[in-house]
């Protein structure tokens, strides 16, 4: 695998030793041609999978029209995007069908926007004395990396060395309703929390917590703000995680999956009495709500509007929870928390660190990322099919056993008698090629893919990693591009071609022989 140390980059990340070159659906390929299942999904930015054909076609169509106007001028996709957000998300907030939308770019910008809005609402509407507004937040939170937002955190790695921090925030234990009630006073304008804490390790609060927050904030005329940047848009088996407790926040912050893993898109959606205080000159963004972002955002919301992704997340999540609970019962994990297709698992320190488990998974063809030393988040694309999910969980169990038995993952090739393949994929079921992925000829985009490789004969030994039996999607002709673009323009809400519902193709050839149990 490629060295991921880059001399020109500031060392702000410690990535796993793999360099991704291509991707499609739930699969990615590194620069050596090794194939992996993606169980991180860009921290839930890739809920619809890599290069979903409808999302890519929507972006390509818009790229040929207009990509940026700034907010100095309106454009023809802006109101469409805002209205689609109101239709899909508005009823899940107290704003209902009258909700307003503030489009931004990144999740951190969305949270900062919500903070500004509730403070101004507190001063202009509630009558809180100037510069005294406070917001209650939770320990273990992660809302972003700006200097304001890391000040809300209690994670030393995120916080230390970046002060002084903005005043006006009161931090209480997550899930402790009594602590929230004690922290509220006449200066409190909002309670801002993640429904499920992602960076903390998929921490789910007690069932009475969010209903209690809703009752408390309503009684005290305080805004309830849900940061659903990781938890929202299908990940938990519902459009918003707050639906799990039948709670409607006043404002919801969205991001990540709203851009389909193609462009950064974020937004704040909710109560017009609050967002309406942001008048011309009080807030803005040059790129926020740009035409390209709006086109992709509309296509993503259309996919969610069918409810199919949410249903798949709920169904796959039940499989995920059952398997993870079994690993806890076997003593291979010290804990597992699962909500929808999203899990946090805790590694026994006597077996190794979270990083070591991620490296063991990497060697066996699964990509995941650790957080807080001993915890790993699992968040595959919502389009994953059960054979792929079961295979990845088998690999997780194998990796944990290898750590327990005395190696940082062991040698995944020991005891192998075959060529690293679970059998050739049937010719009639090739990997779905995302129609319209590549721009038309006049876009002058160079061709890079060479199409599927011919299957190789089994070998007794494996001197180097083989090319995957199926390559990522290859270039398509101009006619296919135009057809895909037409489909997005006419009926994007029905584009579910990247979700194989019946008789899914079995997992394709993996980079290691023991990684591909036969699909059921």
Coordinates of C-alpha atoms in Angstrom, one line a residue:
X1 CA 0.0 0.0 0.0
X2 CA 1.1 3.5 -0.7
X3 CA 2.8 5.7 1.7
X4 CA 0.4 8.5 2.9
X5 CA 3.1 10.9 4.1
X6 CA 3.1 14.0 2.0
X7 CA 5.8 16.6 2.5
X8 CA 3.8 19.6 1.4
X9 CA 0.8 18.9 3.6
X10 CA 0.6 20.2 7.2
X11 CA 0.2 17.1 9.5
X12 CA -3.4 17.8 10.5
X13 CA -4.4 14.1 9.8
X14 CA -3.0 10.7 10.5
X15 CA -4.6 8.7 7.7
X16 CA -4.4 4.9 7.4
X17 CA -1.7 3.7 5.0
X18 CA -3.9 3.6 1.8
X19 CA -4.3 6.0 -1.1
X20 CA -7.6 5.8 -2.8
X21 CA -7.7 6.3 -6.6
X22 CA -11.1 5.3 -7.7
X23 CA -14.5 4.5 -6.2
X24 CA -18.0 3.4 -7.0
X25 CA -21.0 2.5 -4.7
X26 CA -19.7 0.8 -1.6
X27 CA -16.3 0.0 -3.1
X28 CA -13.0 1.9 -3.5
X29 CA -9.8 1.0 -5.2
X30 CA -6.3 2.1 -4.1
X31 CA -3.4 3.1 -6.4
X32 CA -2.2 -0.5 -6.6
X33 CA -5.6 -1.7 -7.7
X34 CA -6.6 -3.3 -4.4
X35 CA -10.3 -3.3 -3.6
X36 CA -11.9 -2.3 -0.3
X37 CA -15.4 -2.0 1.2
X38 CA -15.8 1.6 2.5
X39 CA -17.2 1.4 6.1
X40 CA -16.6 5.1 6.8
X41 CA -18.5 6.8 4.0
X42 CA -16.7 10.1 4.4
X43 CA -18.1 10.3 8.0
X44 CA -21.6 9.9 6.5
X45 CA -21.1 12.3 3.6
X46 CA -21.4 9.3 1.3
X47 CA -24.8 8.0 2.5
X48 CA -25.8 7.3 -1.1
X49 CA -22.5 5.6 -2.0
X50 CA -19.6 6.8 -4.2
X51 CA -20.5 8.4 -7.5
X52 CA -24.2 7.7 -7.4
X53 CA -25.3 8.0 -11.0
X54 CA -28.1 10.4 -10.4
X55 CA -26.1 12.8 -8.3
X56 CA -23.2 12.8 -10.7
X57 CA -25.5 13.4 -13.6
X58 CA -27.1 16.3 -11.8
X59 CA -23.7 17.8 -11.1
X60 CA -22.6 17.3 -14.7
X61 CA -25.7 19.0 -16.1
X62 CA -25.3 22.0 -13.9
X63 CA -21.6 22.3 -14.6
X64 CA -22.5 23.1 -18.2
X65 CA -25.0 25.8 -17.1
X66 CA -23.7 28.0 -14.3
X67 CA -21.8 27.1 -11.1
X68 CA -21.6 30.4 -9.2
X69 CA -23.3 33.8 -9.1
X70 CA -22.6 34.7 -5.4
X71 CA -25.7 35.8 -3.5
X72 CA -25.4 39.3 -5.1
X73 CA -27.8 37.8 -7.7
X74 CA -30.4 35.0 -7.6
X75 CA -30.1 32.0 -9.8
X76 CA -32.7 29.5 -11.0
X77 CA -31.8 26.6 -8.7
X78 CA -31.7 28.5 -5.3
X79 CA -35.4 28.7 -4.5
X80 CA -35.9 25.1 -5.8
X81 CA -33.3 23.9 -3.4
X82 CA -34.7 25.8 -0.5
X83 CA -38.3 24.6 -1.3
X84 CA -37.1 21.0 -1.6
X85 CA -35.5 21.2 1.9
X86 CA -38.7 22.7 3.3
X87 CA -40.7 19.8 1.8
X88 CA -38.5 17.1 3.0
X89 CA -37.1 18.4 6.3
X90 CA -39.4 21.3 7.3
X91 CA -42.3 19.1 8.6
X92 CA -39.7 17.5 10.9
X93 CA -39.1 20.8 12.6
X94 CA -41.4 23.2 14.4
X95 CA -41.2 25.4 11.4
X96 CA -43.3 23.0 9.4
X97 CA -44.2 24.0 5.9
X98 CA -43.4 27.6 6.7
X99 CA -39.8 26.8 7.5
X100 CA -37.0 29.0 6.2
X101 CA -33.6 27.8 4.9
X102 CA -30.1 29.4 5.2
X103 CA -27.8 27.6 2.7
X104 CA -24.1 27.3 3.5
X105 CA -21.2 25.1 2.5
X106 CA -19.7 23.1 5.4
X107 CA -21.2 21.6 8.6
X108 CA -19.3 24.0 10.8
X109 CA -20.7 26.9 8.8
X110 CA -24.2 25.6 9.4
X111 CA -23.7 25.3 13.2
X112 CA -22.1 28.8 13.3
X113 CA -25.2 30.1 11.4
X114 CA -27.5 28.5 13.9
X115 CA -25.5 30.1 16.8
X116 CA -25.8 33.5 15.2
X117 CA -29.5 33.1 14.5
X118 CA -30.5 32.1 18.0
X119 CA -28.4 34.8 19.6
X120 CA -29.9 37.5 17.4
X121 CA -33.4 36.0 18.0
X122 CA -32.6 36.1 21.8
X123 CA -31.8 39.8 21.6
X124 CA -34.3 41.0 19.1
X125 CA -37.3 38.9 20.1
X126 CA -36.7 37.5 23.6
X127 CA -35.2 40.7 24.9
X128 CA -32.1 39.2 26.4
X129 CA -29.6 42.0 27.4
X130 CA -27.0 42.7 24.7
X131 CA -24.0 40.3 24.6
X132 CA -25.3 38.2 27.5
X133 CA -27.0 35.3 25.5
X134 CA -25.9 31.8 26.5
X135 CA -26.3 28.4 24.8
X136 CA -26.3 25.1 26.5
X137 CA -24.1 22.4 24.8
X138 CA -23.1 18.8 25.7
X139 CA -19.8 17.3 26.8
X140 CA -18.5 14.9 24.2
X141 CA -19.8 17.1 21.4
X142 CA -18.3 17.7 18.0
X143 CA -19.8 20.6 16.0
X144 CA -16.8 21.6 13.9
X145 CA -13.3 23.0 13.8
X146 CA -13.7 26.8 13.9
X147 CA -12.3 28.6 17.0
X148 CA -15.8 29.1 18.3
X149 CA -16.8 25.5 17.9
X150 CA -13.7 23.8 19.3
X151 CA -14.3 26.0 22.4
X152 CA -17.6 24.0 22.9
X153 CA -15.6 20.8 22.9
X154 CA -14.1 19.0 25.9
X155 CA -11.7 17.0 23.7
X156 CA -8.2 18.1 24.5
X157 CA -6.9 17.2 21.0
X158 CA -9.5 19.4 19.4
X159 CA -9.3 22.2 22.0
X160 CA -5.9 22.6 23.5
X161 CA -3.7 25.4 22.1
X162 CA -6.5 27.2 20.3
X163 CA -7.9 29.5 23.0
X164 CA -9.0 32.0 24.1
X165 CA -12.5 30.8 23.3
X166 CA -15.8 32.6 22.7
X167 CA -17.9 33.1 25.9
X168 CA -21.6 32.3 26.1
X169 CA -21.6 28.5 26.2
X170 CA -22.5 26.3 29.1
X171 CA -21.4 22.6 28.8
X172 CA -23.3 19.8 30.6
X173 CA -23.0 16.0 30.4
X174 CA -24.7 14.5 27.4
X175 CA -27.9 12.7 28.2
X176 CA -28.3 14.4 31.6
X177 CA -31.7 16.2 31.5
X178 CA -31.4 17.5 35.0
X179 CA -28.0 19.1 34.3
X180 CA -29.6 20.9 31.3
X181 CA -32.4 22.2 33.5
X182 CA -30.0 23.4 36.1
X183 CA -27.9 25.2 33.4
X184 CA -30.9 27.1 32.0
X185 CA -31.5 30.7 33.1
X186 CA -32.9 34.0 31.8
X187 CA -30.0 34.4 29.4
X188 CA -30.3 31.0 27.8
X189 CA -31.4 31.3 24.1
X190 CA -30.8 27.8 22.9
X191 CA -29.9 24.2 23.7
X192 CA -27.6 23.0 20.9
X193 CA -26.8 19.2 20.7
X194 CA -26.3 16.3 18.4
X195 CA -29.2 13.8 18.7
X196 CA -26.6 11.0 18.6
X197 CA -23.0 12.0 19.2
X198 CA -20.9 10.8 16.2
X199 CA -17.3 11.8 16.9
X200 CA -17.7 10.6 20.5
X201 CA -18.3 7.1 19.2
X202 CA -22.0 6.9 18.2
X203 CA -23.3 7.7 21.7
X204 CA -27.1 7.3 22.0
X205 CA -28.8 9.2 24.9
X206 CA -31.5 7.8 27.1
X207 CA -34.9 7.5 25.5
X208 CA -36.4 10.3 27.6
X209 CA -33.6 12.8 26.9
X210 CA -34.7 14.4 23.7
X211 CA -38.4 14.4 24.6
X212 CA -37.4 16.0 27.9
X213 CA -35.3 18.6 26.1
X214 CA -38.2 19.5 23.9
X215 CA -40.6 19.9 26.8
X216 CA -38.0 22.0 28.8
X217 CA -37.1 24.3 25.9
X218 CA -40.8 24.8 25.0
X219 CA -41.7 25.7 28.5
X220 CA -38.8 28.2 28.8
X221 CA -39.1 29.7 25.3
X222 CA -35.7 28.5 24.4
X223 CA -34.7 27.3 20.9
X224 CA -33.9 23.6 20.5
X225 CA -31.2 23.2 17.8
X226 CA -30.3 19.7 16.5
X227 CA -26.9 19.2 14.9
X228 CA -27.8 16.5 12.4
X229 CA -24.8 16.9 10.2
X230 CA -23.6 13.3 10.8
X231 CA -26.8 11.7 12.1
X232 CA -29.2 13.2 9.5
X233 CA -30.4 12.3 6.0
X234 CA -31.1 8.6 6.4
X235 CA -28.2 7.4 8.5
X236 CA -30.3 6.4 11.6
X237 CA -33.0 4.7 9.5
X238 CA -35.1 7.9 9.6
X239 CA -34.6 11.2 7.7
X240 CA -33.6 12.9 11.0
X241 CA -32.4 11.2 14.1
X242 CA -34.8 13.3 16.1
X243 CA -37.6 11.3 14.6
X244 CA -36.4 8.3 16.7
X245 CA -37.9 10.1 19.7
X246 CA -40.8 11.8 17.9
X247 CA -39.2 15.2 18.6
X248 CA -39.3 18.2 16.3
X249 CA -36.4 20.7 16.9
X250 CA -36.8 24.4 16.2
X251 CA -33.7 24.4 14.0
X252 CA -31.8 21.6 12.3
X253 CA -28.2 21.8 10.9
X254 CA -27.6 19.6 7.9
X255 CA -24.5 18.9 5.8
X256 CA -22.3 16.0 4.7
X257 CA -24.8 13.7 2.8
X258 CA -26.7 16.8 1.6
X259 CA -23.9 17.2 -1.0
X260 CA -23.9 13.5 -1.9
X261 CA -20.1 13.3 -1.4
X262 CA -19.7 15.4 -4.6
X263 CA -19.7 19.0 -3.3
X264 CA -19.9 20.5 0.1
X265 CA -23.4 21.6 0.9
X266 CA -25.0 22.5 4.2
X267 CA -28.0 24.3 5.5
X268 CA -30.0 25.4 8.5
X269 CA -33.7 24.7 8.3
X270 CA -36.5 25.6 10.7
X271 CA -38.6 28.0 12.5
X272 CA -39.1 31.3 10.5
X273 CA -39.4 33.3 13.7
X274 CA -35.7 32.5 14.4
X275 CA -34.1 32.4 11.0
X276 CA -36.1 35.4 9.9
X277 CA -33.9 37.7 12.1
X278 CA -31.1 37.1 9.6
X279 CA -31.7 40.1 7.4
X280 CA -29.6 41.5 4.5
X281 CA -26.1 42.3 5.7
X282 CA -26.3 40.3 8.9
X283 CA -25.1 37.0 7.4
X284 CA -24.0 35.5 4.1
X285 CA -21.6 33.3 2.1
X286 CA -20.2 33.8 -1.3
X287 CA -20.5 30.1 -2.2
X288 CA -23.4 29.2 0.1
X289 CA -26.3 28.1 -2.1
X290 CA -24.3 28.2 -5.3
X291 CA -26.0 26.6 -8.4
X292 CA -23.9 23.5 -8.4
X293 CA -24.5 22.8 -4.7
X294 CA -28.2 23.4 -5.2
X295 CA -28.4 21.0 -8.1
X296 CA -26.7 18.2 -6.2
X297 CA -28.7 19.0 -3.1
X298 CA -32.0 18.8 -4.9
X299 CA -31.0 15.4 -6.4
X300 CA -30.0 14.1 -2.9
X301 CA -33.2 15.3 -1.3
X302 CA -35.2 13.6 -4.2
X303 CA -33.5 10.3 -3.3
X304 CA -34.5 10.7 0.3
X305 CA -38.0 11.6 -0.5
X306 CA -38.8 8.1 -1.6
X307 CA -38.0 6.7 1.9
X308 CA -36.1 3.8 0.4
X309 CA -32.7 4.7 1.8
X310 CA -34.1 5.2 5.3
X311 CA -35.8 1.8 5.1
X312 CA -32.6 0.1 3.9
X313 CA -30.6 1.8 6.8
X314 CA -33.2 0.5 9.3
X315 CA -33.2 -3.0 7.9
X316 CA -29.4 -3.3 7.5
X317 CA -29.0 -1.7 10.9
X318 CA -30.8 -4.6 12.5
X319 CA -28.3 -7.1 11.0
X320 CA -25.5 -4.8 12.1
X321 CA -26.7 -4.7 15.7
X322 CA -27.3 -8.4 15.9
X323 CA -23.8 -9.2 14.7
X324 CA -22.1 -6.6 16.9
X325 CA -24.0 -7.7 20.0
X326 CA -22.7 -11.3 19.3
X327 CA -19.1 -10.0 19.2
X328 CA -19.7 -8.3 22.6
X329 CA -21.1 -11.6 23.9
X330 CA -18.0 -13.4 22.7
X331 CA -15.8 -11.0 24.5
X332 CA -14.2 -9.6 21.3
X333 CA -15.7 -6.1 21.9
X334 CA -16.3 -4.4 25.2
X335 CA -19.2 -2.5 23.9
X336 CA -21.3 -1.7 20.8
X337 CA -23.8 1.0 20.2
X338 CA -26.0 0.9 17.0
X339 CA -28.6 3.2 15.6
X340 CA -29.7 2.6 12.1
X341 CA -26.8 1.8 9.9
X342 CA -24.3 3.5 12.2
X343 CA -22.4 1.9 15.0
X344 CA -19.7 2.7 17.5
X345 CA -17.6 -0.3 18.8
X346 CA -15.2 -0.4 21.7
X347 CA -12.0 -2.4 21.5
X348 CA -10.7 -4.2 24.6
X349 CA -7.4 -2.4 25.3
X350 CA -5.8 -5.8 26.1
X351 CA -6.4 -6.7 22.4
X352 CA -5.1 -3.5 20.9
X353 CA -6.0 0.1 20.0
X354 CA -8.7 1.2 17.7
X355 CA -6.0 2.2 15.2
X356 CA -4.6 -1.3 15.3
X357 CA -8.0 -2.8 14.6
X358 CA -8.5 -0.4 11.7
X359 CA -5.1 -1.5 10.3
X360 CA -6.1 -5.1 10.6
X361 CA -9.4 -4.4 8.8
X362 CA -7.5 -2.5 6.1
X363 CA -5.3 -5.6 5.5
X364 CA -8.4 -7.6 5.0
X365 CA -10.2 -5.2 2.7
X366 CA -12.4 -3.0 4.9
X367 CA -11.9 0.7 5.6
X368 CA -12.9 2.2 8.9
X369 CA -11.6 4.8 11.2
X370 CA -10.9 5.0 14.9
X371 CA -11.9 7.8 17.3
X372 CA -10.7 8.4 20.9
X373 CA -8.2 5.6 20.9
X374 CA -10.3 2.5 21.6
X375 CA -13.5 3.2 19.5
X376 CA -14.3 2.7 15.9
X377 CA -17.3 4.1 13.9
X378 CA -18.9 1.9 11.3
X379 CA -21.0 3.8 8.7
X380 CA -21.1 2.1 5.3
X381 CA -23.1 3.6 2.5
X382 CA -26.9 3.1 3.0
X383 CA -27.0 1.3 -0.4
X384 CA -24.9 -1.6 0.9
X385 CA -26.3 -5.1 0.2
X386 CA -26.5 -7.8 2.8
X387 CA -23.8 -10.1 1.4
X388 CA -21.3 -7.1 1.6
X389 CA -22.5 -6.2 5.1
X390 CA -22.1 -9.8 6.3
X391 CA -18.7 -10.1 4.6
X392 CA -17.4 -7.0 6.3
X393 CA -18.7 -8.2 9.7
X394 CA -17.0 -11.5 9.2
X395 CA -13.8 -9.6 8.5
X396 CA -14.3 -7.6 11.7
X397 CA -14.6 -10.8 13.7
X398 CA -11.6 -12.3 12.0
X399 CA -9.5 -9.1 12.7
X400 CA -10.5 -9.1 16.4
X401 CA -9.6 -12.8 16.7
X402 CA -6.2 -12.1 15.1
X403 CA -5.6 -9.3 17.6
X404 CA -6.6 -11.5 20.5
X405 CA -4.4 -14.3 19.3
X406 CA -1.3 -12.2 19.4
X407 CA -0.7 -10.2 16.3
X408 CA -1.6 -6.7 15.1
X409 CA -3.9 -8.4 12.5
X410 CA -1.8 -11.4 11.7
X411 CA -1.1 -12.5 8.2
X412 CA -4.3 -12.5 6.2
X413 CA -2.8 -14.8 3.6
X414 CA -1.7 -17.6 6.0
X415 CA -3.5 -20.8 5.2
X416 CA -4.7 -19.6 1.9
X417 CA -5.0 -22.1 -1.0
X418 CA -6.6 -20.0 -3.6
X419 CA -6.0 -16.9 -5.7
X420 CA -7.8 -14.3 -3.6
X421 CA -11.1 -14.6 -5.4
X422 CA -14.5 -15.9 -4.3
X423 CA -15.2 -16.9 -7.9
X424 CA -15.7 -15.0 -11.0
X425 CA -18.7 -12.7 -11.0
X426 CA -21.4 -13.9 -13.4
X427 CA -21.0 -12.3 -16.8
X428 CA -24.7 -11.2 -16.8
X429 CA -24.2 -9.3 -13.5
X430 CA -21.3 -6.9 -14.0
X431 CA -20.8 -4.1 -11.5
X432 CA -23.4 -1.5 -12.2
X433 CA -21.8 1.2 -14.4
X434 CA -23.0 4.6 -13.4
X435 CA -24.5 5.8 -16.6
X436 CA -23.5 9.4 -17.4
X437 CA -20.6 9.4 -15.0
X438 CA -18.2 11.0 -17.5
X439 CA -18.9 14.3 -19.2
X440 CA -19.8 14.5 -22.9
X441 CA -16.9 14.7 -25.4
X442 CA -17.1 18.5 -25.6
X443 CA -16.2 18.7 -21.8
X444 CA -12.7 17.7 -22.7
X445 CA -12.3 15.4 -19.7
X446 CA -9.5 12.8 -20.3
X447 CA -10.4 9.2 -20.2
X448 CA -8.7 7.3 -17.4
X449 CA -10.5 3.9 -17.0
X450 CA -9.8 1.0 -19.3
X451 CA -12.9 -1.0 -18.5
X452 CA -13.1 -4.3 -16.7
X453 CA -10.0 -6.5 -16.5
X454 CA -10.1 -10.0 -17.9
X455 CA -10.3 -12.5 -15.1
X456 CA -7.0 -14.2 -14.4
X457 CA -6.3 -17.9 -13.9
X458 CA -5.9 -19.0 -10.2
X459 CA -2.3 -18.9 -9.0
X460 CA -0.6 -21.0 -6.4
X461 CA 1.2 -17.9 -5.0
X462 CA 0.5 -14.2 -5.0
X463 CA 3.7 -12.2 -5.5
X464 CA 1.7 -9.0 -5.6
X465 CA -1.9 -7.8 -5.2
X466 CA -3.9 -8.6 -8.3
X467 CA -6.2 -6.2 -10.2
X468 CA -9.8 -6.5 -9.0
X469 CA -11.9 -8.8 -11.1
X470 CA -14.2 -5.9 -11.7
X471 CA -13.0 -2.4 -12.2
X472 CA -14.8 0.8 -11.2
X473 CA -17.2 2.3 -13.8
X474 CA -15.6 3.0 -17.1
X475 CA -16.3 5.9 -19.5
X476 CA -19.6 6.0 -21.2
X477 CA -20.5 7.5 -24.5
X478 CA -22.2 10.8 -25.1
X479 CA -25.6 9.2 -25.7
X480 CA -25.5 7.5 -22.3
X481 CA -24.5 10.7 -20.6
X482 CA -27.4 12.6 -22.2
X483 CA -29.8 9.8 -21.2
X484 CA -28.6 10.0 -17.5
X485 CA -28.9 13.7 -17.5
X486 CA -32.4 13.6 -18.9
X487 CA -33.4 11.2 -16.2
X488 CA -32.2 13.5 -13.5
X489 CA -33.9 16.5 -15.0
X490 CA -37.3 14.7 -15.5
X491 CA -37.6 12.3 -12.5
X492 CA -34.6 12.3 -10.2
X493 CA -36.8 11.2 -7.2
X494 CA -37.2 7.7 -8.8
X495 CA -33.5 7.2 -9.4
X496 CA -32.7 4.2 -7.3
X497 CA -30.6 2.3 -9.8
X498 CA -27.7 2.2 -7.4
X499 CA -29.7 0.2 -4.9
X500 CA -29.9 -3.4 -6.1
X501 CA -33.0 -4.7 -4.4
X502 CA -33.3 -8.2 -5.8
X503 CA -30.6 -10.9 -6.2
X504 CA -27.7 -8.6 -5.5
X505 CA -24.4 -9.5 -7.2
X506 CA -22.1 -11.3 -4.8
X507 CA -19.1 -9.4 -3.4
X508 CA -16.5 -9.1 -6.1
X509 CA -12.9 -10.4 -6.0
X510 CA -11.1 -9.1 -3.0
X511 CA -7.4 -8.4 -2.4
X512 CA -7.0 -11.2 0.1
X513 CA -8.2 -14.8 -0.3
X514 CA -9.9 -15.2 3.0
X515 CA -11.9 -12.0 2.7
X516 CA -14.7 -13.2 0.5
X517 CA -17.0 -15.7 1.9
X518 CA -19.5 -16.8 -0.7
X519 CA -22.5 -14.6 -0.8
X520 CA -25.7 -16.1 0.3

